[in-house]
Amino acid sequence: MSPSLHSTLDVLDVIIIGSGIGGLVTATQLAAKGAEVLVLERYLIPGGSSGYFERQGYKFDVGASMIFGFGAQGTTNLLTRALNTVKVSQETIIDPVQVHYHLPNKLDLKVERVYEKFLQNLIAYFPHEEAGIRRFYDECWKVFHCLNSIELLSLEERGYLLRTFLQHPLACLGLVKYLPQNVGDVARRYIKDQELLKFIDIECYSWSVVSADLTPMINAGMVFSDRHYGGVNYPKGGVGTIAQKLVEGLEKAGGKIQYQARVTKILTEQGKAVGVQLANGKVYRGKRIVSNATQWDTFTKLLPGDKIPNNEKKWQQSYKKSPSFLSLHMGVEAAVLPDGTECHHIILEDWQQMTAPGGTLFVSIPTLLDPDLAPKGYHIIHAFTPDWIDNWQGLSASEYEAKKEAAAGEVIDRLEKIFPGLDAGLDYLEVGTPRTHQRFLGREDGTYGPIPRRKLRGLLGMPFNRTAIPGLYCVGDSTFPGQGLNAVAFSGFACAHRIAIDLGF
């Protein structure tokens, strides 16, 4: 008997593949509306790349710890809103500096939470560009104020679009204006200094993994402004607690999550998605199926190869996989960090290497905000740099370990210039490669989402939640508006709203 026929008797309202933040926000929003929701997670804990792992008294974040979306006001505080929907809350710790840049030509700059302080720091390096700096970042605020005045739901629902336009016509027209624009074009209207434009590039690259010319202005407006509005806030207990809280809220609202439940197939009947099959052969049927896997995993692994819709093939011609990362999770003696060290750092020695593998080095030291994540007298340093899985394939076990050790040594040498004595003060080290990211996160090539292959018109090329296959939706960083926890939370709100309308909730 075919797996699509041999199934459980219940037909659930919604089945969600994967418990990343996008999937969990979709699940909690729908469960709160009364939908019967089941989340299927391949791993032992929720969160995906927003998860955690514990070693020898250290609690490490899997991914980055620069978290937006926990503000108290406006509508862009999507993580706060998602938790509130299912009546749970998350204690957070304010980070007074978003990032400390260590850049070429001794450009050593802190992005302070206070907007005017940040501007003054930047103007001190580029006094001749004061007017341009203010005009560019003020333009980002225009985008943010448009976003922050409307409820962020599904752009695929006409009723919502009409309601929102009637309530906030100026904000909507503002967003329509910025949708096709990229940051680089806007920055060059106001700024001529080439090094300052390179700084705008790394401002974008730090979260979009592409230069300003390829970064949508809508996304930049959100990030460059919200760091001074809702701010960067670290979740007490580590980033993994966000997913745990959402699961707690999901279960309170009557939804379910099942771990070690690896979906291997999305089942279709007469071209419509009707269920999923697990690696153990078990089948679940649902009225709506949501994939929180990447677009590549969804359409080339979970669906038969001949079922890839044409619009999906076209999308893959416009976008490619972003790189994965080489990650070092370190436990170090507290004395290694000088007084006044900030939580987040970005290190780049040569502008030409910004987008190259191993070029830009990202550093996160969450124990400066939450000391309970490490044994007393120690800190966590998480250092990571973009890398491609191809650089790690075809190696024997011993070659793989040797290459990891060499790569870790190079990263530690770079960190030593900012934190002298780090190597001698190292208590614990774990190295992860793109292969590690692929294995544990179930993301093809360990990618962290799509990036444009060439210059595109802002966000207009990004897929939304509905797909060409009836009954199948996608959520997460492969969909509008892209990468980052707050962005995938937006995707989750939009997906849940669209499904709720479709199911009549």
mmCIF file of N, CA and C in Angstrom, residues 64 70 96 149-150 155 169 176 195-196 199 202 208 212 217 233 239 317 319 324 333 400 421 427 444 449 451 480 494:
data_model
loop_
_atom_site.group_PDB
_atom_site.id
_atom_site.type_symbol
_atom_site.label_atom_id
_atom_site.label_comp_id
_atom_site.label_asym_id
_atom_site.label_seq_id
_atom_site.Cartn_x
_atom_site.Cartn_y
_atom_site.Cartn_z
ATOM 1 N N ALA A 64 24.149 33.012 15.936
ATOM 2 C CA ALA A 64 24.484 34.335 16.456
ATOM 3 C C ALA A 64 23.634 34.673 17.677
ATOM 4 N N PHE A 70 12.884 42.071 20.496
ATOM 5 C CA PHE A 70 12.417 41.990 21.883
ATOM 6 C C PHE A 70 12.053 43.358 22.457
ATOM 7 N N PRO A 96 24.158 47.348 25.444
ATOM 8 C CA PRO A 96 24.309 48.782 25.172
ATOM 9 C C PRO A 96 25.005 49.102 23.851
ATOM 10 N N SER A 149 4.612 51.175 12.062
ATOM 11 C CA SER A 149 3.289 51.741 12.310
ATOM 12 C C SER A 149 2.172 50.828 11.832
ATOM 13 N N ILE A 150 2.543 49.714 11.171
ATOM 14 C CA ILE A 150 1.505 48.800 10.680
ATOM 15 C C ILE A 150 1.720 47.409 11.252
ATOM 16 N N LEU A 155 1.444 39.660 3.225
ATOM 17 C CA LEU A 155 1.268 40.520 2.059
ATOM 18 C C LEU A 155 0.525 39.789 0.939
ATOM 19 N N PRO A 169 -2.249 54.966 5.006
ATOM 20 C CA PRO A 169 -1.914 55.128 3.574
ATOM 21 C C PRO A 169 -0.486 55.613 3.338
ATOM 22 N N VAL A 176 5.981 50.752 -0.363
ATOM 23 C CA VAL A 176 5.939 50.421 -1.797
ATOM 24 C C VAL A 176 7.116 51.090 -2.507
ATOM 25 N N GLU A 195 35.634 54.807 1.356
ATOM 26 C CA GLU A 195 35.811 53.987 2.564
ATOM 27 C C GLU A 195 34.531 53.974 3.410
ATOM 28 N N LEU A 196 33.846 55.092 3.451
ATOM 29 C CA LEU A 196 32.571 55.140 4.172
ATOM 30 C C LEU A 196 31.544 54.225 3.496
ATOM 31 N N PHE A 199 32.182 50.900 4.634
ATOM 32 C CA PHE A 199 31.610 50.692 5.970
ATOM 33 C C PHE A 199 30.118 50.343 5.867
ATOM 34 N N ILE A 202 29.840 46.703 5.027
ATOM 35 C CA ILE A 202 29.981 45.718 6.114
ATOM 36 C C ILE A 202 28.841 45.837 7.115
ATOM 37 N N SER A 208 23.323 40.346 6.443
ATOM 38 C CA SER A 208 22.714 39.858 5.194
ATOM 39 C C SER A 208 23.673 38.977 4.388
ATOM 40 N N ALA A 212 26.119 46.057 0.240
ATOM 41 C CA ALA A 212 24.987 46.998 0.243
ATOM 42 C C ALA A 212 24.226 46.976 -1.079
ATOM 43 N N MET A 217 16.655 47.575 0.863
ATOM 44 C CA MET A 217 16.539 48.744 1.740
ATOM 45 C C MET A 217 15.524 48.500 2.861
ATOM 46 N N ASN A 233 18.763 42.833 22.392
ATOM 47 C CA ASN A 233 18.491 42.309 23.741
ATOM 48 C C ASN A 233 18.814 40.825 23.774
ATOM 49 N N VAL A 239 20.137 31.961 23.727
ATOM 50 C CA VAL A 239 19.222 32.091 22.594
ATOM 51 C C VAL A 239 18.267 30.898 22.505
ATOM 52 N N GLN A 317 17.305 30.473 -10.064
ATOM 53 C CA GLN A 317 18.207 31.144 -11.008
ATOM 54 C C GLN A 317 18.576 32.548 -10.519
ATOM 55 N N TYR A 319 18.522 33.399 -7.040
ATOM 56 C CA TYR A 319 19.126 33.308 -5.710
ATOM 57 C C TYR A 319 19.997 32.065 -5.607
ATOM 58 N N SER A 324 27.883 28.747 4.501
ATOM 59 C CA SER A 324 27.742 28.286 5.872
ATOM 60 C C SER A 324 28.840 28.981 6.681
ATOM 61 N N GLU A 333 39.384 31.741 30.130
ATOM 62 C CA GLU A 333 39.506 32.371 31.445
ATOM 63 C C GLU A 333 39.061 33.829 31.346
ATOM 64 N N TYR A 400 40.409 15.801 7.779
ATOM 65 C CA TYR A 400 39.332 16.688 8.250
ATOM 66 C C TYR A 400 39.714 17.297 9.602
ATOM 67 N N GLY A 421 46.582 36.807 24.885
ATOM 68 C CA GLY A 421 46.559 35.775 25.924
ATOM 69 C C GLY A 421 45.400 34.802 25.794
ATOM 70 N N ASP A 427 40.150 27.217 27.767
ATOM 71 C CA ASP A 427 39.755 26.107 28.641
ATOM 72 C C ASP A 427 39.013 25.019 27.858
ATOM 73 N N GLU A 444 20.663 22.158 3.611
ATOM 74 C CA GLU A 444 21.549 21.750 2.520
ATOM 75 C C GLU A 444 22.812 22.610 2.493
ATOM 76 N N GLY A 449 20.493 30.396 4.354
ATOM 77 C CA GLY A 449 19.438 31.070 3.599
ATOM 78 C C GLY A 449 19.916 31.552 2.245
ATOM 79 N N ILE A 451 20.876 34.138 -0.925
ATOM 80 C CA ILE A 451 21.413 35.463 -1.237
ATOM 81 C C ILE A 451 21.296 35.664 -2.748
ATOM 82 N N PHE A 480 10.270 35.685 2.162
ATOM 83 C CA PHE A 480 10.185 37.108 2.534
ATOM 84 C C PHE A 480 10.005 37.231 4.051
ATOM 85 N N ALA A 494 3.247 36.065 8.994
ATOM 86 C CA ALA A 494 2.616 36.139 7.673
ATOM 87 C C ALA A 494 2.050 34.786 7.254
#
